[in-house]
Coordinates of C-alpha atoms in Angstrom, one line a residue:
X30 CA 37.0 -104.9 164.8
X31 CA 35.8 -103.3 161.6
X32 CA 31.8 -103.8 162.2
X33 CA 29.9 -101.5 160.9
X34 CA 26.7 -101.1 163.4
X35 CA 23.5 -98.9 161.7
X36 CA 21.4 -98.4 164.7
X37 CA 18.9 -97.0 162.6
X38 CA 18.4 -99.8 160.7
X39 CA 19.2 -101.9 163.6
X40 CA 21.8 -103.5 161.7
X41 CA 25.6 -105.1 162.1
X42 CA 27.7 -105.7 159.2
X43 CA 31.1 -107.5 159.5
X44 CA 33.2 -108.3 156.5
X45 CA 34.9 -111.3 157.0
X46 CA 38.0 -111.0 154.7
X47 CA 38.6 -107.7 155.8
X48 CA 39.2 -109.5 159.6
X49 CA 41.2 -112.3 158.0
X50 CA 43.8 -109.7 156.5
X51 CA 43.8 -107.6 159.2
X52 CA 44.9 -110.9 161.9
X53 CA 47.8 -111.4 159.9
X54 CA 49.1 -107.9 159.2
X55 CA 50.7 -107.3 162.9
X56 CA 52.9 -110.9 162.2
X57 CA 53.9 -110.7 158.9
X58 CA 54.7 -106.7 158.1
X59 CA 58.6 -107.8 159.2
X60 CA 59.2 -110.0 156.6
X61 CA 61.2 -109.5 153.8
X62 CA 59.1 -110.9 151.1
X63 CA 56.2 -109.3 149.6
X64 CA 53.0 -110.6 150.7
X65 CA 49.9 -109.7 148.9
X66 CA 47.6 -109.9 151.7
X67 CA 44.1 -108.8 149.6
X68 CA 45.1 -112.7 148.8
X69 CA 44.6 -114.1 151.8
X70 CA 41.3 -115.6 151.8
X71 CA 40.6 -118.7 154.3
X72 CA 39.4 -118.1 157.4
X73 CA 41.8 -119.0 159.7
X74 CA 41.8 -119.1 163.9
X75 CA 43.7 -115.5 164.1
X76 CA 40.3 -113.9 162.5
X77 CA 38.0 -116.1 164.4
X78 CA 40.0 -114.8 167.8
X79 CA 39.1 -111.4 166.2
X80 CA 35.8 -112.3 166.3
X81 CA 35.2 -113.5 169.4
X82 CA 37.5 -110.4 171.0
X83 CA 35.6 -108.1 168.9
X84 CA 34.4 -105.2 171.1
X85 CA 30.2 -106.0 170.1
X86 CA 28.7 -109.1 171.5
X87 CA 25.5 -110.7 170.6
X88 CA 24.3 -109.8 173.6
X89 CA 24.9 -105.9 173.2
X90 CA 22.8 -106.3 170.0
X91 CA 20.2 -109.3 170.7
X92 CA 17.8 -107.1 168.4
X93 CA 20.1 -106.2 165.8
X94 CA 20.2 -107.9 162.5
X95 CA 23.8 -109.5 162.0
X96 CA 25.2 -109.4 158.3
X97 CA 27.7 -111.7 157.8
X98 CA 30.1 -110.7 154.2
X99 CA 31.8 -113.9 152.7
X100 CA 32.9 -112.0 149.7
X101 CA 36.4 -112.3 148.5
X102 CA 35.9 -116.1 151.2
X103 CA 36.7 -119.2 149.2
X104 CA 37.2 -121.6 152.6
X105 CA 37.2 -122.1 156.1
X106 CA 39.9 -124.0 157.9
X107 CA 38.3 -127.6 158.8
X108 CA 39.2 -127.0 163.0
X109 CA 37.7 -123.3 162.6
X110 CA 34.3 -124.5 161.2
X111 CA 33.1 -125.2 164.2
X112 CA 33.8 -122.4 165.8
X113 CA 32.8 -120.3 163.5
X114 CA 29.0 -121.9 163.7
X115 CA 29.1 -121.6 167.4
X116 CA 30.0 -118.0 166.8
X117 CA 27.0 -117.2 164.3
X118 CA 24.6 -119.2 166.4
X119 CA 24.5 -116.8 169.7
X120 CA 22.9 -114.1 166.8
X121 CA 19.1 -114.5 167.3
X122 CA 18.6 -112.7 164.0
X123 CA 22.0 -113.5 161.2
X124 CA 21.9 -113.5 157.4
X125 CA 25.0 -114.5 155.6
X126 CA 26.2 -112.3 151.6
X127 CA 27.3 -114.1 149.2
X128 CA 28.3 -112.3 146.0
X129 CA 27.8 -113.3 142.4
X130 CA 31.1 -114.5 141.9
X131 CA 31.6 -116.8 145.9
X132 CA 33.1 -119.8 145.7
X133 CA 30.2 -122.7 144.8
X134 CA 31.1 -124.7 147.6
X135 CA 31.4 -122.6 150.3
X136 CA 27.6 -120.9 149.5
X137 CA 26.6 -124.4 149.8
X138 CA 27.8 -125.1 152.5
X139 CA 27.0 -122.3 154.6
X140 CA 24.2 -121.1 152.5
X141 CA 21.9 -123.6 153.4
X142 CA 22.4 -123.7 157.3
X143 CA 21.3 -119.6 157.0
X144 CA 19.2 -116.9 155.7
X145 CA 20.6 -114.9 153.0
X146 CA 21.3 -111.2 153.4
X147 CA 20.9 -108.8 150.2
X148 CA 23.4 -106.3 151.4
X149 CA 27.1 -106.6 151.4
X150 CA 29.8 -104.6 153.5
X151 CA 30.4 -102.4 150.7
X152 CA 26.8 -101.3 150.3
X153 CA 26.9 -100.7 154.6
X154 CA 30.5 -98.9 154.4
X155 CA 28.7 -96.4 151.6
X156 CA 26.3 -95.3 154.0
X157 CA 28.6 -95.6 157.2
X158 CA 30.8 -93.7 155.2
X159 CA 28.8 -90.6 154.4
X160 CA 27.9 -90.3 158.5
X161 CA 31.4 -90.5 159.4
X162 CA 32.3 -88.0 156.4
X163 CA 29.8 -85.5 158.3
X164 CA 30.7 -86.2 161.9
X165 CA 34.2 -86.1 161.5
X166 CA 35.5 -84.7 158.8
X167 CA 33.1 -81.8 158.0
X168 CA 34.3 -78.2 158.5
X169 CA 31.4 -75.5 157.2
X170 CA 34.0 -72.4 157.6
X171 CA 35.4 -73.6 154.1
X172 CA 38.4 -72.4 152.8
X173 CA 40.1 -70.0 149.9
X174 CA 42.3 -71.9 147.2
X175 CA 45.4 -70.7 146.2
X176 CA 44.0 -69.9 142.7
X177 CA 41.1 -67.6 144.1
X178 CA 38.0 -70.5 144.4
X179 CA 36.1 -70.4 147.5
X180 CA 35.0 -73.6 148.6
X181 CA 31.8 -73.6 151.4
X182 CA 33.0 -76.1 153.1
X183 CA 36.2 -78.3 153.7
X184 CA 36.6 -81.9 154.0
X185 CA 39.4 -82.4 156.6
X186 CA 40.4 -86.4 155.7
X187 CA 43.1 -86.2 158.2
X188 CA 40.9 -87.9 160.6
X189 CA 40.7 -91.0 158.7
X190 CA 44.3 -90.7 158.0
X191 CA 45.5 -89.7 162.0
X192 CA 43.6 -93.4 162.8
X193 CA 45.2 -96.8 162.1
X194 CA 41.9 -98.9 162.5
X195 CA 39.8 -96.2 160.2
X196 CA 42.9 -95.6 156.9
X197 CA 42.4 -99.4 157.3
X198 CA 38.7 -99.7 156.7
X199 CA 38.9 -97.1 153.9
X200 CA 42.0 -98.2 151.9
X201 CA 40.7 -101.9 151.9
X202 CA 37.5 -100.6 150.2
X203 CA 39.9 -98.7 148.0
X204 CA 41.8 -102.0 147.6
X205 CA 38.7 -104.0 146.2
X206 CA 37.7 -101.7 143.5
X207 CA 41.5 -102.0 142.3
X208 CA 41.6 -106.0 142.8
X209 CA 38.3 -106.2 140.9
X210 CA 40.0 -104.3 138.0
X211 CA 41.5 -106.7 135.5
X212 CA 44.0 -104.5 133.6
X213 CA 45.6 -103.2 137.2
X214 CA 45.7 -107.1 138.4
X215 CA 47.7 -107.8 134.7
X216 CA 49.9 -105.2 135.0
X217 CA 50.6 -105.4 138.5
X218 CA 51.4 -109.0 138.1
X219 CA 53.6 -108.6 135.2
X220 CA 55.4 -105.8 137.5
X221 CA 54.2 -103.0 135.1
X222 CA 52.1 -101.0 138.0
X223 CA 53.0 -98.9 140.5
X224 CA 51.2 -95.9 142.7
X225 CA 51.6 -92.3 142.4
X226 CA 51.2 -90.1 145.4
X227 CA 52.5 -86.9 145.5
X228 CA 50.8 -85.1 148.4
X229 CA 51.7 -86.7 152.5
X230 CA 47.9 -88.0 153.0
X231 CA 48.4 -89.5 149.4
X232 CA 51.3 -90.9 150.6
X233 CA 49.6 -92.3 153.8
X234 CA 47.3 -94.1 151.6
X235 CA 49.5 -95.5 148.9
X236 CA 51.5 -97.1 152.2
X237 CA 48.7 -98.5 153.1
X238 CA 47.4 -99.8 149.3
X239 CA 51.0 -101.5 148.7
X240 CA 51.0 -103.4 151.3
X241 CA 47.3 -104.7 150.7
X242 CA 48.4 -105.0 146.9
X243 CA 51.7 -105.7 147.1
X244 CA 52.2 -103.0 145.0
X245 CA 54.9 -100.3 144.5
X246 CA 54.8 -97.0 144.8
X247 CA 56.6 -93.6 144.1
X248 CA 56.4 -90.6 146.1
X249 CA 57.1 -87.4 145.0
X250 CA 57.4 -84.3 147.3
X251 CA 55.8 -82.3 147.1
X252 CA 52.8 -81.1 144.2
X253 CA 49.5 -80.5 146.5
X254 CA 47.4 -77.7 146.2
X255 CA 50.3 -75.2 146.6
X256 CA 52.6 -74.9 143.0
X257 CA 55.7 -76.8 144.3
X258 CA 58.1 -79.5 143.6
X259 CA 60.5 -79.7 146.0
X260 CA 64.3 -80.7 144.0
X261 CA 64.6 -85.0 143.9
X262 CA 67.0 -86.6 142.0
X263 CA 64.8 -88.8 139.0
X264 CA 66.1 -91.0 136.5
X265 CA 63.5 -91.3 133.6
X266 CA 64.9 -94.8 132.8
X267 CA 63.4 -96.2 136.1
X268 CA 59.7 -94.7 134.9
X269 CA 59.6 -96.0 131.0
X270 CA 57.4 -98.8 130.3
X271 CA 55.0 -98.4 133.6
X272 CA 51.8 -97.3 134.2
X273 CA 51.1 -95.6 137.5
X274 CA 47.7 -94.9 139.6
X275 CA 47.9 -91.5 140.8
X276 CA 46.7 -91.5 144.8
X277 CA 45.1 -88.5 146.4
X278 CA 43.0 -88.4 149.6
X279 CA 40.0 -86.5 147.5
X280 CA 39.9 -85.2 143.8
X281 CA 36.8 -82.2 143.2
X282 CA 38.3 -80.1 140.9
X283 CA 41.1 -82.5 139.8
X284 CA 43.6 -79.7 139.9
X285 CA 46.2 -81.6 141.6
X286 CA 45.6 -85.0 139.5
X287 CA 46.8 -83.3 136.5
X288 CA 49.1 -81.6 137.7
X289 CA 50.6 -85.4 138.9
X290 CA 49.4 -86.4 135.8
X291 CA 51.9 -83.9 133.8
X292 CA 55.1 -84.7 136.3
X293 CA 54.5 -88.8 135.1
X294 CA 54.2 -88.5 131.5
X295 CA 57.0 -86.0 131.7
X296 CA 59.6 -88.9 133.3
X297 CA 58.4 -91.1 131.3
X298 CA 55.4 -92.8 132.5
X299 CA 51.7 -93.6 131.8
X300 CA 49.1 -93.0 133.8
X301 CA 46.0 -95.7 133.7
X302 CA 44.1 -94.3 136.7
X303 CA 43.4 -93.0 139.8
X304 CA 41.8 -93.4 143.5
X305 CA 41.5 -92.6 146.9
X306 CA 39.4 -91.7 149.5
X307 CA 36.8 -89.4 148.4
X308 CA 36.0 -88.1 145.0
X309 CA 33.1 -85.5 144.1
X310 CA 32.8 -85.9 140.4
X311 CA 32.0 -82.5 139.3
X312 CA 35.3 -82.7 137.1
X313 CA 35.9 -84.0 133.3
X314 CA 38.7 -86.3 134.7
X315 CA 38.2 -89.8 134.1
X316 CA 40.6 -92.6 134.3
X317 CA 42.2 -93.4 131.3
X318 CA 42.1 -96.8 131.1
X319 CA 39.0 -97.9 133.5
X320 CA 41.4 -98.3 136.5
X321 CA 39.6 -95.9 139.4
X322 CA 38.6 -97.0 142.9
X323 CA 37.2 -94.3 145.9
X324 CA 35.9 -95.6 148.8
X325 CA 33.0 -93.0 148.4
X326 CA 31.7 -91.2 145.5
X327 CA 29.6 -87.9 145.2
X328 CA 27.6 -87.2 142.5
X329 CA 27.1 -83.2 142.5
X330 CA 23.5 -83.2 143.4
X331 CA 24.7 -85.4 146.4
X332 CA 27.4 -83.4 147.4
X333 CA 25.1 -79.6 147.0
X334 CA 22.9 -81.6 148.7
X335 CA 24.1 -83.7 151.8
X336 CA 27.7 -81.8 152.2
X337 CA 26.2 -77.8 151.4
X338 CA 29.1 -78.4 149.0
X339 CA 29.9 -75.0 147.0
X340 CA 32.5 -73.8 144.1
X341 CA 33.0 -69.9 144.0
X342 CA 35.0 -68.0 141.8
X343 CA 34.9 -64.1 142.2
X344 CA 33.3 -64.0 139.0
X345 CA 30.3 -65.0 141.2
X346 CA 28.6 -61.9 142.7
X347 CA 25.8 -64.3 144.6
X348 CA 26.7 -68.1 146.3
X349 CA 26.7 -70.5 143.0
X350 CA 24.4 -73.0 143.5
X351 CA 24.5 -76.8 141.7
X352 CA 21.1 -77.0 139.6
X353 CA 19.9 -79.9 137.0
X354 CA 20.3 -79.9 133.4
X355 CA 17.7 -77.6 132.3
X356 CA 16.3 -75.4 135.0
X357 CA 16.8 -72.1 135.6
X358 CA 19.9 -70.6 137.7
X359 CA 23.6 -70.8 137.9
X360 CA 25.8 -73.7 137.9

C-alpha cells in the first residue's frame, strides 16, 4: 500500500516493515497500553494480506524492476515463508535490500535465493519525495511573512497532512532517522523524551510520531508564524528533567523553532532536537545534541534550484538570488 513506483526508472520499491506496522495499527490503536510499533519487526500474515491486496500486481508491472526493503526485518513467520516466496516469484525482474546492520540469518536466507538491490526505500522515498513536493504541494504565488520577508514560493504541506495513507509514509521516514538515533532511543526508554509541537500540522505529526515511538508529546497552542500564545495552564515541575524534540511540518528560517525553543527552556525543559517534514537548511539552527530527523532535506542550491525557492527582505531592490561561496552577486 505504500509502493513507491518510478516509472522512469521503471522501478517499484516496497518497504516491508513499513507494511508490517501499518497491518497492525487499525487492531491495536484501542488498546490501553502503549505499543511501540517501529518495534514490530516479523513478517506476519496481516502484511503478507497487504501484499497480496496491494493495489499493483506483477502483472501491471511485468517490466518493472521490484525492490524489495528488509531493513528494520529480523524474521519471517515459519507459515508466511512460503507465501511470501510465492509472492516474490510472479516478479520477472526482483532484487531484495539488505542494510549493513540486517539480521545475519535472514540475509542468508533470503539473500541467496535472490539478486541484491543497491537501493533502499529511503533512497526511493527521497526522490518520490521531491516529485510529490512539486506536484502537490507547490504554490509559485508565494507569500508575505508577518515580519516583512517575501518568500517566491510556498510549500503548502497540508496535503500530506489532509491524507492518512501519505502523513503515514512521511512520519515513518521521520520515525527511522529518530529510532536510528541512540541518545533519543536512551532517553526515551528511560522516559526522559517527549515531542514538542506547537503549531496544528506539528501537532498532526507528533500524533502520528508517538504512536510509531511510543513517545509522549506536548502540545502547546498556539506559537506558528503569527506572535501568539494562546493562555494554558503549565506547571514547570511536569517539564524539569526532560528533553523534548521540537516538531514542525518545515523549518527554513527557523523562526518558529526558536521561538518553541525559548517557551521549553523557559518551563523548564531541554531541547535535544528537532524534525519534521521538510527542512531547507539555509538556517544556523542545528540540533543540539545530534537528534534531527526530516523526511526530505534541501540544501539551498537544491531548493534555488529545483523549488525557484527565494528569501526577500525589502532591503532587496532586485529578486535575491542563492549563489556559491565566492562568485559574484547577492545572497
Amino acid at each position: 500500500m505504500f509502493e513507491i513506483v518510478d516509472n522512469e526508472n521503471k522501478r517499484v520499491t516496497i518497504s516491508l516493515h513499513m507494511e508490517e506496522i501499518y497491518s497492525h495499527l487499525p487492531d491495536e490503536l484501542m488498546i490501553e497500553a502503549k505499543i511501540e510499533f517501529f518495534r514490530q519487526n516479523e513478517i506476519s500474515e496481516f502484511c503478507l494480506d497487504n501484499l497480496v491486496n496491494m493495489r499493483i500486481t506483477s502483472n501491471m508491472f511485468e517490466n518493472y524492476e521490484c525492490i524489495l526493503d528488509f531493513s528494520w526485518i529480523n524474521s519471517v513467520f515459519a507459515n508466511q515463508k512460503r507465501e511470501l516466496s510465492e509472492w516474490m516469484n510472479k516478479w520477472r525482474n526482483i532484487k531484495l535490500y539488505f542494510p549493513i546492520s540486517c539480521n545475519r540469518e535472514i540475509k542468508s536466507e533470503w539473500g541467496k535465493k535472490y539478486k541484491l538491490a543497491e537501493i533502499s526505500y529511503c533512497d526511493a522515498f527521497r526522490l518520490h519525495a521531491k516529485k510529490y513536493i512539486l506536484e502537490n504541494c507547490y504554490e509559485p504565488e508565494g507569500y508575505v511573512t508577518q515580519t516583512g520577508t517575501t518568500l517566491g514560493v510556498y510549500i503548502n504541506l497540508k496535503k500530506i497532512i489532509e491524507n492518512t495513507r501519505i502523513i503515514f509514509q512521511w512520519c515513518y521516514m521521520i520515525a527511522c532517522g529518530l529510532y536510528e538515533n541512540e541518545h533519543f532511543k536512551k532517553k526515551k526508554n528511560n522516559g526522559a523524551m517527549a515531542f514538542f509541537c506547537h503549531t496544528m500540522n506539528g501537532c498532526c505529526i507528533a500524533g502520528v510520531l508517538s504512536v510509531l515511538l511510543a513517545c509522549d508529546l506536548v502540545y502547546v497552542d498556539h506559537l506558528g508564524p503569527y506572535n501568539k500564545l494562546n493562555k494554558i495552564d503549565f506547571h514547570r515541575d511536569s517539564y524539569e528533567s526532560r528533553e523534548y524534540v521540537i516538531i514542525s511540518d518545515m523549518v527554513c528560517q527557523g523562526n518558529e523553532i526558536l521561538r518553541a525553543k525559548n517557551i521549553v527552556e523557559y518551563l523548564g525543559g531541554e531541547v535535544c532536537g528537532y524534525a519534521g517534514f521538510v527542512k531547507l537548511d539555509i538556517s544556523n539552527i542545528h540540533a543540539p545534541k545530534a537528534v534531527e530527523s526530516f523526511a526530505l532535506v534541501y540544501s539551498p542550491m537544491e531548493a534555488s534550484a529545483e523549488l525557484k525557492y527565494t528569501i526577500t527582505t525589502k532591503l532587496c531592490d532586485i529578486r535575491c538570488e542563492y549563489k556559491k561561496e565566492g562568485e559574484e552577486g547577492e545572497t
